[in-house]
CSV table of N, CA and C in Angstrom, one decimal:
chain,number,residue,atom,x,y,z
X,1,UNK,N,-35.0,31.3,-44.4
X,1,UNK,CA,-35.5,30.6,-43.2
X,1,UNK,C,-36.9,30.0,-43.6
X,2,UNK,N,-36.8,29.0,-43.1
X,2,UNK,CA,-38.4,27.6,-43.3
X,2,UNK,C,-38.8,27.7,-42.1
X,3,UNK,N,-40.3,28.1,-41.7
X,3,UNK,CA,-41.0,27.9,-40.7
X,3,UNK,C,-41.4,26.5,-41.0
X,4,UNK,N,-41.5,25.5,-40.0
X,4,UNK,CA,-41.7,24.2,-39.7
X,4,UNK,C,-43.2,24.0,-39.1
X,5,UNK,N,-43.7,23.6,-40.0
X,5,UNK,CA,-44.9,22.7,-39.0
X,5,UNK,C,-44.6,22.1,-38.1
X,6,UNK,N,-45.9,21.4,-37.3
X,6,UNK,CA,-46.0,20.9,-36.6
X,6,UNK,C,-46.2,19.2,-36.8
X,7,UNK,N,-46.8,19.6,-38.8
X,7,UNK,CA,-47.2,18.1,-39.1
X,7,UNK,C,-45.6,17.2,-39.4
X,8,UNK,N,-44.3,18.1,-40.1
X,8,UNK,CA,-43.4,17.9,-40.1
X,8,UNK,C,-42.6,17.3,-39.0
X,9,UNK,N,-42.6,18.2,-37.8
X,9,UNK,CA,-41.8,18.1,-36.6
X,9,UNK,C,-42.6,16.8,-36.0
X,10,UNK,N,-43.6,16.0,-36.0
X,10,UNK,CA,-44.4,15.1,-35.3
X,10,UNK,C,-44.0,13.7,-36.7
X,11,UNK,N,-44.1,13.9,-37.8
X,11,UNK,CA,-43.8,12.8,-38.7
X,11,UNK,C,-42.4,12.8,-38.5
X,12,UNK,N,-41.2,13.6,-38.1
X,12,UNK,CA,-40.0,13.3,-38.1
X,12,UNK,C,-39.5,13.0,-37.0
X,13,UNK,N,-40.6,13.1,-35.7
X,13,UNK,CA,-40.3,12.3,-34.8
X,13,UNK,C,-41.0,11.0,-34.3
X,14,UNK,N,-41.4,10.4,-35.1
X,14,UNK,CA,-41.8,8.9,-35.2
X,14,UNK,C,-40.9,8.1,-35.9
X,15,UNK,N,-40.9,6.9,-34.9
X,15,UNK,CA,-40.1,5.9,-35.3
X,15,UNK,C,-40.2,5.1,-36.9
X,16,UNK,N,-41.6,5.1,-37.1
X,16,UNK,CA,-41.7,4.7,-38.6
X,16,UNK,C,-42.3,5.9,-39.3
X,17,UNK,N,-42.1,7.0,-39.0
X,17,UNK,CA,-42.1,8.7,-39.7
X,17,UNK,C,-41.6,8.3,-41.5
X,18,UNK,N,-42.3,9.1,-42.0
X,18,UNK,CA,-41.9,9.1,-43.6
X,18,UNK,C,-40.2,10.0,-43.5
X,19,UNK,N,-39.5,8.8,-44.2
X,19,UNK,CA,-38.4,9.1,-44.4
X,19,UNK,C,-37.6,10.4,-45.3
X,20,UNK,N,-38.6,10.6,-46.1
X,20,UNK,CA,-38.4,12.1,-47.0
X,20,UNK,C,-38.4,13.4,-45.9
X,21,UNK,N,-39.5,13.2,-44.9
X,21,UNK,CA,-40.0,14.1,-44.0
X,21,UNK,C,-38.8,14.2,-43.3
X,22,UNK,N,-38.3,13.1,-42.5
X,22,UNK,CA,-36.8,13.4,-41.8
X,22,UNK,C,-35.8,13.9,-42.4
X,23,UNK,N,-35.5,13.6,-43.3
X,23,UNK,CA,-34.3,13.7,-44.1
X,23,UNK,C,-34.7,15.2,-44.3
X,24,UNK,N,-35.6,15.5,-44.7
X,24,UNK,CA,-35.7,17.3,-45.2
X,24,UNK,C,-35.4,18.0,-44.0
X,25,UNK,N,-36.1,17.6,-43.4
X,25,UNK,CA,-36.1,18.2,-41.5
X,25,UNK,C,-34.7,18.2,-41.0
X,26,UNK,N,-33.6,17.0,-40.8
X,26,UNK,CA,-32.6,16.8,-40.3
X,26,UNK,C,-31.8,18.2,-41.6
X,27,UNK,N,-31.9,18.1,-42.7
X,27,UNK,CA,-31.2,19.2,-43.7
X,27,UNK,C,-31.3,20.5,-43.5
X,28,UNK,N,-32.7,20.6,-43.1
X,28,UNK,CA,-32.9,21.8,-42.7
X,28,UNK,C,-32.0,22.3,-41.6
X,29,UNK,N,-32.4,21.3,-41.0
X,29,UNK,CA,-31.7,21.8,-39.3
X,29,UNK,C,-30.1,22.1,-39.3
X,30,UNK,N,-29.8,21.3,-39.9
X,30,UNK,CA,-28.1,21.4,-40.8
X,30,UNK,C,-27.4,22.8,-41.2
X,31,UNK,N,-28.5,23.3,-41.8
X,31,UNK,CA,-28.2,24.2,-43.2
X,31,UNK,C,-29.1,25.4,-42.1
X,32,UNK,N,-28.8,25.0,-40.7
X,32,UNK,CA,-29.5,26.6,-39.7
X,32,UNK,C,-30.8,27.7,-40.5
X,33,UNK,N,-31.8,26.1,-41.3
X,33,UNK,CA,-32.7,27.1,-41.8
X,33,UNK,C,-33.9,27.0,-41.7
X,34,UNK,N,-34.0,25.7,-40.2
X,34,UNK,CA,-35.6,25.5,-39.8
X,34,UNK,C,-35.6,26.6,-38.2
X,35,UNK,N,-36.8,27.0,-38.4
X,35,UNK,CA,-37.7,28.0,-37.3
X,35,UNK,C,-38.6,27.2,-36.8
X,36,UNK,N,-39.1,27.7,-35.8
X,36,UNK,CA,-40.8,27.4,-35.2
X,36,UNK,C,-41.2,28.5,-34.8
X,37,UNK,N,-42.6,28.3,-34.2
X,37,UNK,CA,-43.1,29.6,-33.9
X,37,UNK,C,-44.3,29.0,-32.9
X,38,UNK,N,-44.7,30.1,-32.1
X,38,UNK,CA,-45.4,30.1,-30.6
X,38,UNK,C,-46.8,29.0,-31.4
X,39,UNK,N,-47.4,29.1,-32.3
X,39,UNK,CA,-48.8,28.0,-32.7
X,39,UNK,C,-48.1,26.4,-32.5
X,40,UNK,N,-47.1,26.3,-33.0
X,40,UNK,CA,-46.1,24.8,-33.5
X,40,UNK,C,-45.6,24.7,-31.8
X,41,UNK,N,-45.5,25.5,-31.3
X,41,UNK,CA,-44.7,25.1,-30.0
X,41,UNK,C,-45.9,24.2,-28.8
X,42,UNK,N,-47.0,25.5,-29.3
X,42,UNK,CA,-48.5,24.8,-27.8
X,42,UNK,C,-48.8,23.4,-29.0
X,43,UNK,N,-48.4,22.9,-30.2
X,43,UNK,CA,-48.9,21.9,-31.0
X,43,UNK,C,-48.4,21.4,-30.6
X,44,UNK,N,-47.1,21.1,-31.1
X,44,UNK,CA,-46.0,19.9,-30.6
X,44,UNK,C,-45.6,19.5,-29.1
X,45,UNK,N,-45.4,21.1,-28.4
X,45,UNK,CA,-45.2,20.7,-27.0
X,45,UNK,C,-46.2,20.2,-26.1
X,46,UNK,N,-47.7,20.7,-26.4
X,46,UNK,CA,-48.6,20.7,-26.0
X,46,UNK,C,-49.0,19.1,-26.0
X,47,UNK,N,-49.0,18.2,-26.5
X,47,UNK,CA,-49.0,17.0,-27.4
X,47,UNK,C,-48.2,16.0,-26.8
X,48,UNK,N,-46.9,16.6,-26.3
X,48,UNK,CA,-45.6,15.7,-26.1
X,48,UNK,C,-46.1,14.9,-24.9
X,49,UNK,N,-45.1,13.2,-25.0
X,49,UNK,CA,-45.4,13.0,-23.5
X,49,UNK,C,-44.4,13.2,-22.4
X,50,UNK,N,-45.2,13.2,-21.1
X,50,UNK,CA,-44.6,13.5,-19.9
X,50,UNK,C,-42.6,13.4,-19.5
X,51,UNK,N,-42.8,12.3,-20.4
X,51,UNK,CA,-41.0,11.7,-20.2
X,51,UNK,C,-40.2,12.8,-21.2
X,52,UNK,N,-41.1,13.1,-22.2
X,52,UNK,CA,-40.0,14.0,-23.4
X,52,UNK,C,-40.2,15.2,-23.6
X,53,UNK,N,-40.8,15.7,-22.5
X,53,UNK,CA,-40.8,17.1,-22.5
X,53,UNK,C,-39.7,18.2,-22.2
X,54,UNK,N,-38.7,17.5,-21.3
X,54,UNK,CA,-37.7,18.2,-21.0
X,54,UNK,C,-36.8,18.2,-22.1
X,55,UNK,N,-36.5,17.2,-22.6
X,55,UNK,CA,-35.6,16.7,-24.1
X,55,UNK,C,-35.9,17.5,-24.7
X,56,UNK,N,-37.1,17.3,-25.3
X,56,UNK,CA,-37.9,18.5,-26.2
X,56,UNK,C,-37.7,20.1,-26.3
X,57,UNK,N,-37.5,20.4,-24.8
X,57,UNK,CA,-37.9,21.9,-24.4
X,57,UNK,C,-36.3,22.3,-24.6
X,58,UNK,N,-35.5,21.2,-24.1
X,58,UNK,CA,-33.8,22.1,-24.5
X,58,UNK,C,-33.2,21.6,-26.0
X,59,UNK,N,-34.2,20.5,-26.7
X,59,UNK,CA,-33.6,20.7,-28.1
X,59,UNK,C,-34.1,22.0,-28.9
X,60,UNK,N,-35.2,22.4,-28.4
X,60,UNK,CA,-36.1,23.2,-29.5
X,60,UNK,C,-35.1,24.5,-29.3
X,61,UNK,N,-34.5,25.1,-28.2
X,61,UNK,CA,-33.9,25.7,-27.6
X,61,UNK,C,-32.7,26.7,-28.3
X,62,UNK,N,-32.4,25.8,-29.4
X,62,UNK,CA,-31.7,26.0,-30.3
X,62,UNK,C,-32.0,26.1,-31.8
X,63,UNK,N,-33.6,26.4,-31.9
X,63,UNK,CA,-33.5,26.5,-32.8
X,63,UNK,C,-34.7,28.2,-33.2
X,64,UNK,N,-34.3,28.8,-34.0
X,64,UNK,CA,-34.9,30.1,-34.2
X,64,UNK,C,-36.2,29.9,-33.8
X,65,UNK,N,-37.0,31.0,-33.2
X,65,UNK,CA,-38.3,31.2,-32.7
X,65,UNK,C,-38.6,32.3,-33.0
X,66,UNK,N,-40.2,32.2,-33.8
X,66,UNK,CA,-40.9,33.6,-34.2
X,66,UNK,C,-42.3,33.2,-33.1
X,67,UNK,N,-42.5,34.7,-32.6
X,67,UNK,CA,-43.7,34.7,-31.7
X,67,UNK,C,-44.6,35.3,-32.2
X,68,UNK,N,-45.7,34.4,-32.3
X,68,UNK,CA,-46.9,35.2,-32.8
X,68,UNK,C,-47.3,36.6,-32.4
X,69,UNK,N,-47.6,37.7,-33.2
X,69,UNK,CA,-47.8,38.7,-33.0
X,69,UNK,C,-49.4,39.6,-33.5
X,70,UNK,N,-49.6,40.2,-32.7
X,70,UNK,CA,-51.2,41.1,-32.7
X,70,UNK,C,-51.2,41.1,-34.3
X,71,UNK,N,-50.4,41.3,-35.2
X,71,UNK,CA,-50.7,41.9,-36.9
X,71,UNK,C,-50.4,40.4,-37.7
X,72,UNK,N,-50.6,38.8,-37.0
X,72,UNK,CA,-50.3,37.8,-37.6
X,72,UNK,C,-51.3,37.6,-37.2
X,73,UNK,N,-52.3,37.5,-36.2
X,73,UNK,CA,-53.7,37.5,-35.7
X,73,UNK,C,-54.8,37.9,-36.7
X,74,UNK,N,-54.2,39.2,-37.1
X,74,UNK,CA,-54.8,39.9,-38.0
X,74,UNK,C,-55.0,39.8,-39.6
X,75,UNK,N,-53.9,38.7,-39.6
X,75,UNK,CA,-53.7,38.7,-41.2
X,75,UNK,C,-54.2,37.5,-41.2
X,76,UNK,N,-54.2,36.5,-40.1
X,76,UNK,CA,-55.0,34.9,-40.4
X,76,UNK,C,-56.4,35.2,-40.1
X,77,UNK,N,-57.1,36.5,-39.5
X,77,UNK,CA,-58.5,36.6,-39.8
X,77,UNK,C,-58.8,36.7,-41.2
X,78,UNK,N,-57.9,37.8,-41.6
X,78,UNK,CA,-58.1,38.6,-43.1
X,78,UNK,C,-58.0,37.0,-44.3
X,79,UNK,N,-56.8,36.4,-44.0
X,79,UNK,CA,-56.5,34.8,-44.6
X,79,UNK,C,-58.0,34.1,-44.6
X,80,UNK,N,-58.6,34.1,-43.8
X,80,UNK,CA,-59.2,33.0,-43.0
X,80,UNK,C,-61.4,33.6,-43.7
X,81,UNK,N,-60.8,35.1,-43.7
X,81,UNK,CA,-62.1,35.3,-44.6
X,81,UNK,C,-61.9,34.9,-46.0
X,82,UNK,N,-60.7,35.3,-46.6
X,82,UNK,CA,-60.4,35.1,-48.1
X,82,UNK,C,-60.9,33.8,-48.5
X,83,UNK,N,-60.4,32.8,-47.3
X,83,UNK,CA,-60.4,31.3,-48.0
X,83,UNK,C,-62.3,30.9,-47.4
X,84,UNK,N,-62.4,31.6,-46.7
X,84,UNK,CA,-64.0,31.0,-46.3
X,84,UNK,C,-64.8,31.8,-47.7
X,85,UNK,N,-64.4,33.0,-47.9
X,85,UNK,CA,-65.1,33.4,-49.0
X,85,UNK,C,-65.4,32.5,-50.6
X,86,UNK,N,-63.9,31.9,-50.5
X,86,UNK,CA,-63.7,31.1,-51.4
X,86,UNK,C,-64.3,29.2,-51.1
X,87,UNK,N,-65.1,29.1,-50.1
X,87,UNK,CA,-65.8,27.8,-49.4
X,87,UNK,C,-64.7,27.2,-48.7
X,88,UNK,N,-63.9,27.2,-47.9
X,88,UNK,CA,-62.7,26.5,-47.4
X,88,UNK,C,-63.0,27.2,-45.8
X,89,UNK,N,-63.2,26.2,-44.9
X,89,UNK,CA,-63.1,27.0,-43.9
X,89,UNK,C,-61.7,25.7,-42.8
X,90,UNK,N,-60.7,26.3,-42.8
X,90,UNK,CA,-58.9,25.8,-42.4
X,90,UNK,C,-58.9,26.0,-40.6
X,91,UNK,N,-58.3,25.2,-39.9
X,91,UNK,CA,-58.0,25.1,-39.0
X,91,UNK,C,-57.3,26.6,-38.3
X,92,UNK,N,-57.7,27.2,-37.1
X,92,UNK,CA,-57.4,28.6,-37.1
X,92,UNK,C,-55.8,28.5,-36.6
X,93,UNK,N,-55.3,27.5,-36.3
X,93,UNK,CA,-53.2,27.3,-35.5
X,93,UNK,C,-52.8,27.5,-37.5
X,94,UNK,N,-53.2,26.5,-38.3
X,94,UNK,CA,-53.0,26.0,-39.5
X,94,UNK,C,-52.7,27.7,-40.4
X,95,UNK,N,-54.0,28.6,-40.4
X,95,UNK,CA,-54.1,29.8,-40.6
X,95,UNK,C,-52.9,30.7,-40.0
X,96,UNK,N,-53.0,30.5,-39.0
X,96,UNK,CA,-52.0,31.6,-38.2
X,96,UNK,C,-50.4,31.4,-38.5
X,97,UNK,N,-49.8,29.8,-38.6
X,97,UNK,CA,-48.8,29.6,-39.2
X,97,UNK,C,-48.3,30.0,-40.5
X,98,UNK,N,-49.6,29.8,-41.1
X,98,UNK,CA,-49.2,30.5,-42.8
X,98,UNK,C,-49.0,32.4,-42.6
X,99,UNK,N,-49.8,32.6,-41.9
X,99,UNK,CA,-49.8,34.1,-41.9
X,99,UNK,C,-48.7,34.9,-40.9
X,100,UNK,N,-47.8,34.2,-40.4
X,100,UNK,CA,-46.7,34.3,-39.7
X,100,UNK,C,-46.1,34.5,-40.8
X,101,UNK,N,-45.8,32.7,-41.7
X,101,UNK,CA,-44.5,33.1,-42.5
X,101,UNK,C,-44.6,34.1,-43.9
X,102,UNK,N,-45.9,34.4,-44.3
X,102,UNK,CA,-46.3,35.3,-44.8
X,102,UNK,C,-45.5,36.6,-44.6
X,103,UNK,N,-46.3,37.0,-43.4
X,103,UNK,CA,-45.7,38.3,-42.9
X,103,UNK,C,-43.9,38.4,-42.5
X,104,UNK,N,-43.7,37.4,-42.0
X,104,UNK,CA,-42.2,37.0,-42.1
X,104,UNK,C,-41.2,37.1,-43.7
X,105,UNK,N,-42.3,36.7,-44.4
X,105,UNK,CA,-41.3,36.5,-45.9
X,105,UNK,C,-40.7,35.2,-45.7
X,106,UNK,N,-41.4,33.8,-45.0
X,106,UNK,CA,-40.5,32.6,-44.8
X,106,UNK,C,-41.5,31.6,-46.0
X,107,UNK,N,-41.0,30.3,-45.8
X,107,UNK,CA,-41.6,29.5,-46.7
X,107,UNK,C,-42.1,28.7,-45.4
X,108,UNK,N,-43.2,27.8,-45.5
X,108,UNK,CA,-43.6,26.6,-44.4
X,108,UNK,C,-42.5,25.4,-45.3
X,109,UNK,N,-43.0,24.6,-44.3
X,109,UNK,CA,-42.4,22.9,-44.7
X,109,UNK,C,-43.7,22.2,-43.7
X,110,UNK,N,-44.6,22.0,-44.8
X,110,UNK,CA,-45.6,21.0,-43.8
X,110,UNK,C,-46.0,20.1,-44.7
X,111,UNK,N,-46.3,18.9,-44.0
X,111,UNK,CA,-46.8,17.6,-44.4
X,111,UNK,C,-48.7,17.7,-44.5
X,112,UNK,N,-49.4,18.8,-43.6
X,112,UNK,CA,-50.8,18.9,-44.0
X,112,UNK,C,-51.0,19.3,-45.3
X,113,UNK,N,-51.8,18.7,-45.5
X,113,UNK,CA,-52.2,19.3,-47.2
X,113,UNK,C,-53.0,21.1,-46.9
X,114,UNK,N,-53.8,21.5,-45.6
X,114,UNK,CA,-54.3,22.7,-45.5
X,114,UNK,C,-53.2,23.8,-46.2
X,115,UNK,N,-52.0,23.4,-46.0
X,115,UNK,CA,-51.2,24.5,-46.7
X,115,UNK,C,-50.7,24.5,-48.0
X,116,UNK,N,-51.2,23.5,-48.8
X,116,UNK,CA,-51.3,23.1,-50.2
X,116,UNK,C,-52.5,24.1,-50.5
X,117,UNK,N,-53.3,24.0,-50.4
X,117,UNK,CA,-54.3,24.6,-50.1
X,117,UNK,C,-54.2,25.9,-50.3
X,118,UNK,N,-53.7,26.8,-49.2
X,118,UNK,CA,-53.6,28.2,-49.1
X,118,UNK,C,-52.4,28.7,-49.5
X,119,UNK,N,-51.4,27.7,-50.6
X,119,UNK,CA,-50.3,28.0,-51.1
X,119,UNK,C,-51.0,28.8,-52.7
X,120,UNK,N,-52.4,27.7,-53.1
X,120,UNK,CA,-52.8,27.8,-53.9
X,120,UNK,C,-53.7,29.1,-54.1
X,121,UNK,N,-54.4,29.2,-53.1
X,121,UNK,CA,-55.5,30.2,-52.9
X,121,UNK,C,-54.9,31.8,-52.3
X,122,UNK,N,-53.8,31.9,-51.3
X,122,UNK,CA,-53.5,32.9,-51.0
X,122,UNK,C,-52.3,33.2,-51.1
X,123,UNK,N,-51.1,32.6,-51.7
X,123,UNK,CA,-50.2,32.9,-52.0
X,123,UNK,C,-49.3,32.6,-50.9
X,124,UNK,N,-49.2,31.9,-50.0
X,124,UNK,CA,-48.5,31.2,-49.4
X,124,UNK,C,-47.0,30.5,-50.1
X,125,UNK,N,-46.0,30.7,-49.3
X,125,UNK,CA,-45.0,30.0,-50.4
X,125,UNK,C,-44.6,28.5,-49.2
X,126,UNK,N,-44.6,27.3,-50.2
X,126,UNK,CA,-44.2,26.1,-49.4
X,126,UNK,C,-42.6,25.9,-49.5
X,127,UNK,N,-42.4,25.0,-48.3
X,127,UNK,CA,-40.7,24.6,-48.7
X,127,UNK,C,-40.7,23.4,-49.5
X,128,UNK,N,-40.1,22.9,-50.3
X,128,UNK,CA,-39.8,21.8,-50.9
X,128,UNK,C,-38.4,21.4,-50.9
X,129,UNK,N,-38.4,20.5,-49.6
X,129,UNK,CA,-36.6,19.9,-49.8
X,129,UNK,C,-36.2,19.7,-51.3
X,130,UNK,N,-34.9,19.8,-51.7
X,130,UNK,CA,-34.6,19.5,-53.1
X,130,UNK,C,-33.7,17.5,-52.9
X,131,UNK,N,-32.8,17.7,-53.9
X,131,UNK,CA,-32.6,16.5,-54.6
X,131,UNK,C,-32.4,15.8,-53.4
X,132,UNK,N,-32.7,14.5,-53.0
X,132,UNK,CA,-32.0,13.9,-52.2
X,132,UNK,C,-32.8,14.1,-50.4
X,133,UNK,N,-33.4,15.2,-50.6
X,133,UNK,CA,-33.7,15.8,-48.9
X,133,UNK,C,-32.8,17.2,-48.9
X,134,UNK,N,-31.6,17.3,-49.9
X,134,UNK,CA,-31.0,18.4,-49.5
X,134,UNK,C,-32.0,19.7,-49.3
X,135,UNK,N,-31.1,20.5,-48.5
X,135,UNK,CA,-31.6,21.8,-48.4
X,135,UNK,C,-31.8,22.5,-49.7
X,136,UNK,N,-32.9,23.2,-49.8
X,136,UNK,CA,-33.4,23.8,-51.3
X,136,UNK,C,-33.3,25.4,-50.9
X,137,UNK,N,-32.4,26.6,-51.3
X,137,UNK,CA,-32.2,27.6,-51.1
X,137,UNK,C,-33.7,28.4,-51.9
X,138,UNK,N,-34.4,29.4,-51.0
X,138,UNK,CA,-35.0,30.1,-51.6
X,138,UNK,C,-34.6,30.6,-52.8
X,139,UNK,N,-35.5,30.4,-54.2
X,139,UNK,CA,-34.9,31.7,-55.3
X,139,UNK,C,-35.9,33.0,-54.7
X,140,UNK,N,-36.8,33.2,-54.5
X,140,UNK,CA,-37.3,34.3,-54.7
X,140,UNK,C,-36.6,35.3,-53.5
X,141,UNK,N,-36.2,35.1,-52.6
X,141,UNK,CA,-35.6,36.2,-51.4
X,141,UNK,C,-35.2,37.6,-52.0
C-alpha cells in the first residue's frame, strides 16, 4: 500500500498536471494500492473549491484511509527533532505523513521534494511508479 500525498493528488488533478504524476496515480488507483490519510485529507479537501467538494468527498470514499494517530504525533516530533538536529526544519502535515507511512510500513508517492529529503535522512521509503507509470510492487514487504 502507497500513502499518497497531497503534492500528488493536487498535480494529478490539474488540467495541465505533470503527466508521469497522473499516470502513476491513475496505476495506483488501479492496482487498489493508493491510501490517504487524515493530514492529505484537511490538505486537499481543505484547499478544494466550493463546486468540487461533494465530487471529491464521494470519490475519496473509496479509497483506503489511515487516521492519524497519538503514536504518529509522536514519531513526527521524534522525526522532526532528528531532521532539525541535522539543520532541516520540514513542514509539520509533510512530517506527520512520512511518520504515518513509517509506522504503517507504507511507501509515500509525493511530488515535494521534503520527502526526498527525509527518505534520505530518516529512512523513509518513497514510491516510485515503474516502467511506463505502471504500478511498482514493493520488494522489501
Amino acid at each position: 500500500m502507497v500513502l499518497v500525498d497531497t503534492s500528488v493528488w493536487i498535480e494529478a488533478s490539474r488540467r495541465d498536471g505533470d503527466l508521469a504524476h497522473k499516470v502513476g496515480l491513475e496505476n495506483l488507483l488501479d492496482a487498489y494500492e493508493a491510501a490517504w490519510c487524515s493530514p492529505v485529507k484537511l490538505e486537499f479537501m481543505g484547499g478544494s473549491r466550493k463546486e468540487d467538494r461533494k465530487k471529491l468527498a464521494f470519490w475519496f470514499d473509496c479509497i483506503p484511509y489511515r487516521l492519524a494517530e497519538e503514536r504518529h504525533w509522536e514519531l513526527a516530533k521524534s522525526n522532526a527533532w532528528k531532521l532539525r538536529d541535522k539543520g532541516h526544519t520540514l513542514p509539520w502535515n509533510d512530517l506527520l505523513i512520512a511518520s504515518m507511512a513509517m509506522d504503517l510500513n507504507m511507501r509515500v508517492y509525493a511530488k515535494d521534494k521534503h520527502f526526498e529529503l527525509m527518505a534520505e535522512l530518516i529512512g523513509l521509503r518513497l514510491y516510485l511508479p515503474g516502467y511506463g507509470g505502471c504500478y511498482a510492487p514493493d520488494e522489501v514487504s
